Coordinates of C-alpha atoms in Angstrom, one line a residue:
Chain F
M343 CA 7.9 5.7 -10.8
A344 CA 6.3 7.4 -13.9
Y345 CA 3.2 6.0 -15.3
A346 CA 0.9 6.8 -18.2
Y347 CA -2.3 6.1 -16.2
L348 CA -3.3 5.2 -12.7
F349 CA -6.4 3.0 -12.3
K350 CA -8.1 2.7 -9.0
Y351 CA -9.6 -0.7 -8.1
I352 CA -11.7 -2.0 -5.2
I353 CA -11.9 -5.6 -4.1
I354 CA -15.2 -6.6 -2.6
G355 CA -17.0 -9.8 -1.5
D356 CA -17.9 -11.8 1.7
T357 CA -15.5 -12.2 4.5
G358 CA -13.0 -15.1 4.1
V359 CA -13.3 -15.5 0.3
G360 CA -9.6 -14.5 -0.1
K361 CA -9.7 -10.8 -1.1
S362 CA -6.6 -9.9 0.8
C363 CA -4.8 -13.0 -0.4
L364 CA -5.6 -12.2 -4.0
L365 CA -4.1 -8.8 -3.5
L366 CA -1.0 -10.1 -1.8
Q367 CA -0.5 -12.7 -4.5
F368 CA -0.8 -9.9 -7.1
T369 CA 1.4 -7.3 -5.4
D370 CA 4.0 -9.5 -3.6
K371 CA 3.7 -12.9 -5.5
R372 CA 3.2 -14.8 -2.2
F373 CA 0.5 -16.6 -0.4
Q374 CA -0.2 -16.4 3.4
P375 CA -2.3 -19.4 4.5
V376 CA -3.6 -17.6 7.6
H377 CA -4.0 -14.0 6.7
D378 CA -4.9 -11.4 9.3
L379 CA -8.4 -10.1 9.2
T380 CA -9.0 -6.9 7.2
I381 CA -10.6 -4.2 9.3
G382 CA -11.8 -1.3 7.3
V383 CA -9.7 -0.9 4.2
E384 CA -6.2 -1.7 3.2
F385 CA -4.2 -0.7 0.2
G386 CA -1.8 -2.1 -2.3
A387 CA -0.3 -1.0 -5.6
R388 CA 1.5 -2.5 -8.6
M389 CA 2.7 -1.4 -12.0
I390 CA 1.6 -3.3 -15.1
T391 CA 2.1 -2.8 -18.9
I392 CA -0.7 -2.6 -21.4
D393 CA -0.2 -1.7 -25.0
G394 CA 3.3 -0.6 -24.2
K395 CA 2.1 1.8 -21.6
Q396 CA 2.9 1.7 -17.9
I397 CA -0.2 1.6 -15.8
K398 CA -0.2 1.9 -12.0
L399 CA -2.9 -0.1 -10.3
Q400 CA -4.0 1.3 -7.0
I401 CA -6.0 -1.4 -5.2
W402 CA -8.3 -0.9 -2.2
D403 CA -9.0 -4.1 -0.3
T404 CA -12.1 -3.9 1.9
A405 CA -13.4 -5.7 5.0
G406 CA -16.1 -8.2 4.0
Q407 CA -18.2 -8.1 7.1
E408 CA -21.6 -6.6 6.5
S409 CA -21.4 -4.0 9.3
F410 CA -18.4 -2.4 7.7
R411 CA -20.2 -1.6 4.5
S412 CA -21.2 1.9 5.6
I413 CA -17.5 2.6 5.8
T414 CA -16.2 0.6 2.7
R415 CA -18.9 2.0 0.5
S416 CA -17.3 5.4 0.3
Y417 CA -14.4 3.7 -1.5
Y418 CA -16.6 2.5 -4.4
R419 CA -16.8 6.1 -5.5
G420 CA -13.8 6.9 -7.7
A421 CA -13.0 3.3 -8.6
A422 CA -12.5 2.4 -12.3
G423 CA -12.5 -1.3 -11.6
A424 CA -13.9 -3.7 -9.1
L425 CA -13.1 -7.3 -8.3
L426 CA -16.2 -9.0 -6.9
V427 CA -14.9 -12.2 -5.2
Y428 CA -16.7 -15.3 -4.0
D429 CA -15.4 -18.6 -2.7
I430 CA -16.2 -21.6 -4.9
T431 CA -16.2 -23.8 -1.7
R432 CA -18.9 -21.7 0.0
R433 CA -22.2 -21.5 -1.7
D434 CA -23.4 -18.7 0.6
T435 CA -20.7 -16.4 -0.7
F436 CA -22.0 -17.0 -4.2
N437 CA -25.6 -16.3 -3.1
H438 CA -24.7 -13.0 -1.7
L439 CA -23.3 -11.7 -5.0
T440 CA -26.5 -10.0 -6.0
T441 CA -26.4 -7.8 -2.9
W442 CA -22.8 -7.0 -3.4
L443 CA -23.5 -6.1 -7.1
E444 CA -26.4 -3.9 -6.2
D445 CA -24.4 -2.1 -3.6
A446 CA -21.5 -1.6 -6.0
R447 CA -23.6 -0.4 -8.9
Q448 CA -25.5 2.0 -6.6
H449 CA -22.4 3.7 -5.2
S450 CA -20.0 3.7 -8.1
N451 CA -19.8 5.4 -11.4
S452 CA -21.8 3.6 -14.1
N453 CA -18.7 2.8 -16.3
M454 CA -16.9 0.9 -13.6
V455 CA -15.6 -2.4 -14.9
I456 CA -16.5 -5.3 -12.7
M457 CA -14.7 -8.6 -12.8
L458 CA -16.4 -11.6 -11.1
I459 CA -13.9 -13.9 -9.4
G460 CA -14.5 -17.4 -8.1
N461 CA -11.5 -17.9 -5.8
K462 CA -10.0 -21.0 -4.3
S463 CA -10.1 -23.0 -7.5
D464 CA -7.3 -25.2 -6.1
L465 CA -9.9 -26.7 -3.7
E466 CA -11.7 -28.8 -6.4
S467 CA -12.7 -31.5 -4.0
R468 CA -14.6 -29.0 -1.8
R469 CA -16.2 -27.2 -4.7
E470 CA -19.8 -26.1 -4.0
V471 CA -20.3 -23.7 -6.9
K472 CA -19.9 -25.0 -10.5
K473 CA -17.8 -22.9 -12.9
E474 CA -20.8 -22.8 -15.2
E475 CA -22.8 -21.1 -12.5
G476 CA -20.2 -18.3 -12.2
E477 CA -20.2 -17.9 -15.9
A478 CA -23.9 -17.7 -16.1
F479 CA -24.1 -15.1 -13.3
A480 CA -21.4 -13.0 -15.1
R481 CA -23.2 -13.2 -18.4
E482 CA -26.5 -12.2 -16.9
H483 CA -25.1 -9.2 -15.2
G484 CA -22.6 -8.1 -17.8
L485 CA -19.4 -8.9 -15.9
I486 CA -16.1 -10.5 -16.9
F487 CA -15.5 -13.8 -15.1
M488 CA -12.6 -15.9 -14.0
E489 CA -11.8 -18.6 -11.5
T490 CA -8.6 -18.0 -9.6
S491 CA -6.5 -19.5 -6.9
A492 CA -4.6 -17.0 -4.7
K493 CA -2.8 -20.0 -3.3
T494 CA -1.4 -21.4 -6.5
A495 CA -1.4 -17.9 -8.2
S496 CA -3.5 -19.4 -11.0
N497 CA -5.3 -16.7 -13.0
V498 CA -4.4 -14.0 -10.4
E499 CA -2.3 -11.9 -12.8
E500 CA -4.9 -12.4 -15.5
A501 CA -7.8 -11.2 -13.3
F502 CA -6.1 -7.9 -12.4
I503 CA -4.7 -7.3 -15.9
N504 CA -7.8 -8.3 -17.9
T505 CA -9.8 -5.8 -15.8
A506 CA -7.2 -3.1 -16.6
K507 CA -7.4 -4.0 -20.3
E508 CA -11.1 -3.5 -20.3
I509 CA -10.7 -0.1 -18.6
Y510 CA -8.0 0.8 -21.1
E511 CA -10.3 -0.1 -24.0
K512 CA -13.0 2.0 -22.6
I513 CA -10.6 4.9 -22.4
Q514 CA -9.7 4.4 -26.0
E515 CA -13.4 4.3 -27.0
G516 CA -13.9 7.6 -25.1
V517 CA -16.3 6.1 -22.6
F518 CA -14.4 7.3 -19.6
D519 CA -13.8 11.0 -19.0
I520 CA -10.2 10.7 -17.9
N521 CA -10.1 14.3 -16.8
N522 CA -12.6 13.5 -14.0
E523 CA -10.7 11.7 -11.2
A524 CA -14.0 10.6 -9.8
N525 CA -13.9 7.9 -12.5
G526 CA -10.9 6.3 -10.8
I527 CA -8.5 7.1 -13.6
K528 CA -5.6 9.5 -13.3
I529 CA -3.3 10.6 -16.0
G530 CA 0.4 10.1 -15.2
P531 CA 2.8 12.9 -14.5
Q532 CA 4.3 13.0 -18.0
H533 CA 0.9 13.3 -19.6
A534 CA -0.4 15.8 -17.2
A535 CA 1.4 18.9 -18.3
T536 CA -1.6 20.4 -19.9
N537 CA -3.8 19.2 -17.2
S538 CA -2.8 20.5 -13.8
T539 CA -4.8 18.0 -11.8
L540 CA -5.9 19.3 -8.5
S541 CA -7.3 17.0 -6.0
G542 CA -11.0 17.1 -5.3
S543 CA -12.7 20.1 -3.9
Q544 CA -13.4 18.9 -0.4
G545 CA -10.2 20.1 1.1
G546 CA -10.8 23.5 -0.4
Q547 CA -7.6 25.2 0.9
Q548 CA -4.9 24.9 -1.8
A549 CA -2.5 27.3 -0.2
G550 CA 0.9 26.2 1.1
G551 CA 2.0 22.8 2.2
G552 CA 3.5 21.7 -1.1
C553 CA 0.5 19.5 -1.6
C554 CA -0.9 17.8 -4.7
Chain I
M754 CA 42.3 8.6 27.2
K755 CA 41.5 5.1 28.0
K756 CA 41.5 5.7 31.7
G757 CA 39.3 8.7 31.3
K758 CA 36.9 6.8 29.2
K759 CA 36.8 4.0 31.7
R760 CA 36.0 6.3 34.6
Q761 CA 33.3 7.8 32.6
Q762 CA 31.9 4.4 31.9
Q763 CA 32.0 3.6 35.6
S764 CA 30.3 6.7 36.6
T765 CA 27.7 6.2 33.9
G766 CA 27.3 2.7 35.3
A767 CA 26.8 4.0 38.8
R768 CA 24.2 6.5 37.6
V769 CA 22.3 3.8 35.8
N770 CA 22.3 1.7 38.9
G771 CA 21.0 4.6 40.9
N772 CA 18.4 5.3 38.4
A773 CA 17.3 1.7 38.4
Q774 CA 17.0 1.7 42.2
R775 CA 15.0 4.9 42.2
K776 CA 12.8 3.4 39.5
E777 CA 12.3 0.3 41.5
S778 CA 11.5 2.1 44.8
W779 CA 9.1 4.4 42.9
K780 CA 7.3 1.3 41.5
E781 CA 7.0 -0.2 45.0
E782 CA 5.6 3.0 46.3
K783 CA 3.0 3.0 43.5
L784 CA 2.1 -0.6 44.3
V785 CA 1.5 0.2 47.9
Q786 CA -0.6 3.2 47.0
I787 CA -2.7 1.2 44.5
H788 CA -3.4 -1.4 47.3
Q789 CA -4.5 1.4 49.6
Y790 CA -6.9 2.8 46.9
L791 CA -8.3 -0.8 46.5
N792 CA -8.8 -1.2 50.2
S793 CA -10.5 2.1 51.0
D794 CA -14.3 1.9 51.4
P795 CA -15.7 2.9 49.0
V796 CA -12.9 2.0 46.7
D797 CA -11.0 5.1 45.6
V798 CA -11.7 4.7 41.9
D799 CA -10.6 8.2 41.0
N800 CA -7.1 7.6 42.3
L801 CA -7.0 4.1 40.7
R802 CA -7.9 5.8 37.4
R803 CA -5.0 8.2 37.9
A804 CA -2.6 5.4 38.7
A805 CA -3.7 3.6 35.5
V806 CA -3.0 6.6 33.4
S807 CA 0.3 7.8 35.0
E808 CA 3.7 6.3 34.2
G809 CA 3.9 2.6 34.0
G810 CA 0.2 2.2 34.4
L811 CA -0.9 -0.7 36.6
L812 CA 2.6 -2.3 36.5
T813 CA 1.7 -6.0 36.9
D814 CA -0.9 -8.4 35.6
E815 CA -1.7 -9.4 39.2
L816 CA -2.6 -5.8 39.9
R817 CA -4.5 -5.5 36.6
R818 CA -6.7 -8.4 37.7
K819 CA -7.6 -6.4 40.8
V820 CA -7.9 -2.9 39.4
W821 CA -9.4 -3.5 36.0
P822 CA -12.7 -4.8 37.4
K823 CA -13.0 -1.7 39.7
L824 CA -12.6 0.6 36.7
L825 CA -15.6 -1.0 35.2
N826 CA -17.6 -1.6 38.4
V827 CA -17.4 -5.3 38.1
N828 CA -17.8 -7.4 41.3
V829 CA -15.3 -10.2 41.1
Y830 CA -17.4 -12.1 43.7
N831 CA -20.5 -12.1 41.6
L832 CA -19.3 -13.3 38.3
P833 CA -21.3 -15.2 35.6
A834 CA -20.7 -18.9 35.6
R835 CA -18.2 -20.5 33.3
P836 CA -19.9 -21.1 30.0
C837 CA -20.5 -24.9 30.4
M838 CA -17.5 -27.1 30.3
R839 CA -17.8 -29.7 27.7
A840 CA -15.8 -32.8 28.5
D841 CA -15.6 -33.8 24.9
T842 CA -14.1 -30.5 23.7
R843 CA -10.6 -29.5 24.1
Q844 CA -10.4 -26.2 25.9
V845 CA -8.3 -24.3 23.6
L846 CA -7.9 -20.5 23.6
Q847 CA -10.1 -20.1 20.5
E848 CA -12.9 -22.1 22.0
K849 CA -12.8 -20.1 25.1
L850 CA -12.7 -16.9 23.2
I851 CA -15.8 -17.9 21.1
D852 CA -17.6 -19.1 24.2
I853 CA -17.1 -15.7 25.9
I854 CA -18.3 -13.8 22.9
L855 CA -21.3 -16.0 22.5
V856 CA -22.4 -15.7 26.1
I857 CA -22.2 -11.9 25.8
L858 CA -24.0 -11.7 22.5
Q859 CA -26.8 -14.1 23.6
K860 CA -27.4 -12.1 26.8
N861 CA -27.5 -8.8 24.9
P862 CA -29.4 -9.2 21.6
A863 CA -28.9 -5.5 20.8
L864 CA -25.1 -6.0 20.6
N865 CA -23.7 -7.1 17.2
Y866 CA -20.4 -8.8 16.7
Y867 CA -17.9 -6.9 14.6
Q868 CA -14.6 -8.2 13.2
G869 CA -12.0 -6.9 15.7
Y870 CA -14.1 -7.4 18.8
H871 CA -12.2 -10.7 19.5
D872 CA -9.0 -8.7 19.6
I873 CA -10.3 -7.0 22.7
V874 CA -11.8 -10.1 24.2
V875 CA -8.6 -12.1 23.9
T876 CA -6.7 -9.5 25.8
F877 CA -9.0 -9.7 28.7
L878 CA -9.1 -13.5 28.5
L879 CA -5.4 -13.7 28.8
V880 CA -5.1 -11.3 31.7
V881 CA -8.1 -11.9 33.9
G882 CA -9.3 -15.4 32.9
E883 CA -12.6 -16.5 31.5
R884 CA -15.2 -15.6 34.0
L885 CA -13.9 -12.2 34.9
A886 CA -13.4 -11.6 31.2
I887 CA -17.1 -12.2 30.5
A888 CA -18.1 -9.8 33.2
M889 CA -15.7 -7.1 32.2
V890 CA -16.2 -7.4 28.4
E891 CA -19.9 -7.4 28.9
T892 CA -19.8 -4.1 30.8
L893 CA -17.3 -2.7 28.3
S894 CA -19.6 -3.8 25.4
K895 CA -22.6 -1.9 26.9
H896 CA -20.6 1.2 27.4
H897 CA -17.2 1.9 25.8
L898 CA -17.6 -0.4 22.8
R899 CA -21.4 0.1 22.5
D900 CA -21.3 2.3 19.4
F901 CA -19.1 -0.2 17.5
M902 CA -21.7 -2.9 18.2
D903 CA -24.5 -1.4 16.2
P904 CA -25.6 -3.3 13.1
T905 CA -23.8 -0.7 11.0
M906 CA -20.6 1.3 11.6
D907 CA -22.4 4.7 11.3
S908 CA -21.9 5.5 15.0
T909 CA -18.3 4.4 14.7
K910 CA -17.8 6.8 11.8
H911 CA -19.2 9.5 14.0
I912 CA -16.5 8.8 16.6
L913 CA -13.8 8.7 14.0
N914 CA -14.9 12.2 13.0
Y915 CA -13.4 13.5 16.2
L916 CA -9.9 12.8 14.9
F917 CA -9.7 15.9 12.6
P918 CA -10.8 18.5 15.2
I919 CA -8.3 17.1 17.6
L920 CA -5.5 17.4 15.0
E921 CA -6.6 20.9 14.2
E922 CA -6.4 21.9 17.9
V923 CA -2.7 21.0 18.0
D924 CA -1.3 21.4 14.5
P925 CA -3.6 23.3 12.0
E926 CA -1.0 22.8 9.3
L927 CA -1.0 19.1 9.6
H928 CA -4.7 19.1 9.8
D929 CA -5.0 21.1 6.5
F930 CA -2.5 18.8 4.8
M931 CA -4.5 15.7 5.7
L932 CA -7.8 17.4 4.7
R933 CA -6.3 18.2 1.3
S934 CA -5.1 14.7 0.8
E935 CA -8.7 13.5 1.5
V936 CA -7.3 10.6 3.5
G937 CA -10.3 10.6 5.9
S938 CA -10.0 8.8 9.2
V939 CA -10.7 5.2 8.2
F940 CA -7.0 4.4 8.6
A941 CA -7.6 4.6 12.4
L942 CA -10.7 2.4 12.3
S943 CA -8.9 -0.8 13.4
W944 CA -7.0 1.1 16.1
L945 CA -10.2 2.5 17.5
I946 CA -12.4 -0.6 17.5
T947 CA -9.8 -3.0 18.8
W948 CA -8.2 -0.6 21.3
Y949 CA -5.0 -1.1 19.2
G950 CA -5.1 -4.9 20.0
H951 CA -5.2 -5.6 16.2
V952 CA -2.3 -3.5 15.2
L953 CA 0.3 -3.7 18.0
S954 CA 2.5 -6.8 18.1
E955 CA 3.8 -6.5 21.6
F956 CA 1.4 -7.6 24.3
R957 CA 2.9 -5.4 27.0
H958 CA 2.2 -2.3 24.9
I959 CA -1.4 -3.4 24.4
L960 CA -1.8 -3.9 28.2
R961 CA -0.3 -0.5 29.0
L962 CA -2.9 1.0 26.6
Y963 CA -5.7 -1.0 28.2
D964 CA -4.8 0.4 31.6
F965 CA -5.1 3.9 30.1
F966 CA -8.3 3.3 28.2
L967 CA -10.1 1.5 31.0
A968 CA -9.4 4.5 33.2
S969 CA -10.4 7.1 30.6
H970 CA -13.4 8.4 28.7
P971 CA -14.5 6.1 25.9
L972 CA -13.3 8.6 23.3
M973 CA -9.7 8.4 24.6
P974 CA -8.6 5.9 21.9
I975 CA -9.4 8.5 19.2
Y976 CA -7.3 11.1 21.1
F977 CA -4.5 8.5 21.2
A978 CA -4.9 8.0 17.4
A979 CA -4.5 11.8 17.0
V980 CA -1.4 11.8 19.2
I981 CA 0.2 9.1 17.0
V982 CA -0.5 11.0 13.9
L983 CA 0.9 14.2 15.5
H984 CA 4.0 12.2 16.6
R985 CA 4.6 11.3 13.0
E986 CA 3.9 14.8 11.8
K987 CA 7.2 15.3 9.9
V988 CA 6.9 12.0 7.9
V989 CA 3.3 12.7 7.1
K990 CA 4.0 16.2 5.7
R991 CA 6.9 14.8 3.6
T992 CA 4.5 12.3 2.0
E993 CA 2.9 13.0 -1.3
C994 CA -0.4 14.7 -0.5
D995 CA -2.5 11.9 -2.0
M996 CA -5.2 9.9 -0.3
A997 CA -3.7 6.5 -1.0
M998 CA -0.2 7.5 0.0
V999 CA -1.2 9.1 3.2
H1000 CA -3.6 6.3 4.1
H1001 CA -0.9 3.7 3.5
L1002 CA 1.6 5.6 5.6
L1003 CA -0.7 6.2 8.5
S1004 CA -2.2 2.7 8.6
Q1005 CA 1.2 1.2 9.2
I1006 CA 1.6 1.9 12.9
P1007 CA 5.3 2.1 14.0
Q1008 CA 6.0 -0.5 16.6
D1009 CA 8.5 1.6 18.5
L1010 CA 6.2 4.4 19.7
P1011 CA 7.1 6.2 23.0
Y1012 CA 4.0 4.9 24.7
E1013 CA 4.4 6.7 28.1
E1014 CA 5.0 10.0 26.4
L1015 CA 2.0 9.6 24.0
I1016 CA -0.3 8.5 26.8
S1017 CA 0.5 11.5 28.8
Q1018 CA 0.1 13.7 25.7
A1019 CA -3.3 12.2 24.9
H1020 CA -4.4 12.6 28.5
S1021 CA -3.5 16.3 28.6
L1022 CA -4.9 16.9 25.2
F1023 CA -8.2 15.4 26.3
N1024 CA -8.3 17.8 29.3
R1025 CA -7.4 20.7 27.1
A1026 CA -10.0 20.0 24.4
P1027 CA -12.6 17.6 25.7
P1028 CA -15.1 16.0 23.3
S1029 CA -17.9 18.5 24.2
V1030 CA -15.7 21.5 23.2
L1031 CA -14.5 19.8 20.0
A1032 CA -18.1 18.9 19.0
R1033 CA -19.2 22.5 19.4
R1034 CA -16.2 24.0 17.6
A1035 CA -16.1 21.6 14.7
A1036 CA -19.9 21.5 14.5
L1037 CA -19.7 17.7 14.5
Q1038 CA -23.1 16.4 13.6
S1039 CA -25.0 15.6 16.8
R1040 CA -25.7 12.0 16.9
T1041 CA -27.1 9.8 19.7
S1042 CA -24.0 8.1 20.9
V1043 CA -24.9 5.6 23.6
T1044 CA -21.3 5.3 24.5
I1045 CA -20.8 9.0 25.1
N1046 CA -24.2 9.7 26.6
C1047 CA -24.1 7.1 29.3
F1048 CA -20.5 7.6 30.3
T1049 CA -21.1 10.1 33.1
D1050 CA -23.6 7.9 34.8
F1051 CA -21.4 4.9 34.4
Q1052 CA -18.5 6.8 36.0
K1053 CA -20.7 7.7 38.9
T1054 CA -21.6 4.1 39.6
T1055 CA -18.0 3.1 39.7
R1056 CA -17.4 5.4 42.7
Q1057 CA -19.7 3.4 45.0
Q1058 CA -17.9 0.1 45.0
R1059 CA -17.0 -1.7 48.2
P1060 CA -13.5 -3.1 48.6
D1061 CA -12.9 -6.8 47.8
S1062 CA -12.7 -7.8 51.5
V1063 CA -16.2 -6.5 52.1
L1064 CA -17.5 -8.1 48.9
R1065 CA -16.0 -11.5 49.9
R1066 CA -17.8 -11.3 53.3
Q1067 CA -21.0 -10.4 51.6
L1068 CA -20.7 -13.4 49.3
L1069 CA -19.9 -15.8 52.2
R1070 CA -22.9 -14.5 54.2
G1071 CA -25.1 -14.9 51.1
R1072 CA -24.0 -18.5 50.8
E1073 CA -24.7 -19.2 54.4
R1074 CA -28.3 -17.9 53.9
G1075 CA -28.6 -20.4 51.1
G1076 CA -28.3 -18.1 48.2
V1077 CA -27.4 -19.5 44.8
A1078 CA -23.7 -20.2 44.5
P1079 CA -22.4 -18.1 41.6
D1080 CA -20.4 -21.1 40.4
S1081 CA -23.5 -23.0 39.3
P1082 CA -23.1 -23.7 35.6
L1083 CA -25.4 -21.9 33.2
T1084 CA -28.3 -23.8 31.8
G1085 CA -28.2 -25.3 28.4
A1086 CA -29.1 -22.2 26.4
T1087 CA -25.5 -20.9 26.0
A1088 CA -23.7 -24.1 25.3
S1089 CA -26.2 -26.2 23.3
N1090 CA -26.8 -23.7 20.6
Q1091 CA -24.6 -25.2 18.0
L1092 CA -26.4 -23.3 15.2
V1093 CA -25.4 -20.0 16.6
K1094 CA -21.9 -21.3 16.9
M1095 CA -21.8 -22.4 13.3
A1096 CA -23.0 -19.0 12.2
F1097 CA -20.4 -17.4 14.3
W1098 CA -17.7 -19.7 12.7
G1099 CA -18.7 -18.3 9.4
I1100 CA -17.8 -14.8 10.3
S1101 CA -14.7 -15.7 12.2
A1102 CA -13.3 -18.0 9.6
T1103 CA -10.1 -15.9 9.5
L1104 CA -10.0 -15.4 13.3
G1105 CA -7.2 -17.8 13.8
A1106 CA -4.3 -15.8 12.7
A1107 CA -5.0 -12.8 14.8
V1108 CA -5.6 -14.7 17.9
L1109 CA -2.6 -16.9 17.5
A1110 CA -0.4 -13.8 17.0
V1111 CA -1.6 -12.3 20.2
A1112 CA -1.4 -15.5 22.1
Q1113 CA 2.2 -16.0 20.8
T1114 CA 3.3 -12.6 22.1
A1115 CA 1.5 -13.3 25.3
V1116 CA 3.3 -16.5 25.8
D1117 CA 6.6 -14.8 25.4
W1118 CA 5.5 -12.2 27.9
A1119 CA 3.7 -14.1 30.6
P1120 CA 4.2 -17.9 30.1
E1121 CA 3.1 -18.8 33.6
F1122 CA -0.3 -17.4 33.1
I1123 CA -0.9 -18.9 29.7
V1124 CA -0.1 -22.3 31.1
Q1125 CA -2.9 -21.9 33.5
L1126 CA -5.3 -21.2 30.7
F1127 CA -5.0 -24.6 29.1

């Protein structure tokens, strides 16, 4: 389907905080109480509309376990947005945010929009991290913040869409160089006539194959 | 017309029956042969290996319980004790699984748990039971899986890097297409580190692959990954040459793969282009891979095993001399360490779904054995 822009997202955060469930709720509008473990990276996509423009979100969902970071890190590069997720019922997942943030900032482009998400807001009785703490952390580090529930779908749309709005505004302000795909933004086919986008240089060989 | 058709059907029927009979007798022959290999002294591991690779693999779970340990040089008469039976705890599959993993990790501090490890452990638990699973998975963890068990996945990335040179060897066009798409090889990560246990839904397919991998070089799972990609060559080339599209396509593994065919292809591909040749040709960064480096020695040790009848006699003699019975329970260290267990629960919070899925297909496949587990 034609789109005006494609934004690349990455979802990061500790294991078991609900990253894959957030993605599934956003792309398929359903919740799987026992979701299979994510090993490496998985991928989902959905079309949204902002300012009357069709925008395709391409979302990379990553494994949370520490040892996988040397693999998932390479996906930060070329992401326009990141959802940094913790679990409001597990204090340790909140405590690890600084490490995640440092890692993300170090390996991504400096304009990447980061949305902090406190997930599992439906589990109020088991809450270990106050909403105010999430807000304070976000303020301190210049992030957008929301509490979500992948289970009830509360704020899930908003989390993904608000991140896209922020990226879109940055494009309007000219902060993002949209001709550089390393920024995680691609101009859609109908806009790309003057801009024959080739994929990055690593492959090198452009001959044959009907590729790109 | 009708008559003709009927006759045709009959003759087809007869042919099918004939085929079935041939197939059965061929299987019986293989069973007898495998038993001969098991009983020769020293055990004929090279032929056992060939049997595990060739059509049908090791055929039955009963045979797997006998042959798998030989492939890893595990003495079934000298097994670690059961990790402490707690009367107050229900022995559910998940508990056993976690106990096995904890025993191995505590005994080998250099090994790190990775998400996906349990997919391998559960397969052994279901086929060979708890004690043999500990012995086998421990050996496997120190050899075939060793690189995956580093604190980081850097060594694993190195192994994944073999995928492209293998593709290039067979289909340079497909190789170039994938290179241009910048898809990388991470789509095969879960295949590699779980020996496909995480991605295949049918237990019998997983077992067939385990026959193959246990009998092969530790890099064989990456050759198998290449063979899957090559098998899907047409679909891949028709896909938009874009990292996300190609990653998405390849990471969804088809469930109806022709396993026997692919196993035989991977096997001959390995012989045609072994890792050493690929490494030289593709100038793969040399990296100290414990898994690859210690494999030759490991394979040598497997050739000096005594058959089970001898091992049993040795065990009995040992007992008569008053040796420690291998059944004696382990001392407190393994069981009482609730802290470690809690930490482990943290990382395996989402373990349940995967295990249950495998257990479910296993129940469908071998109900009698599952019942024994509980």
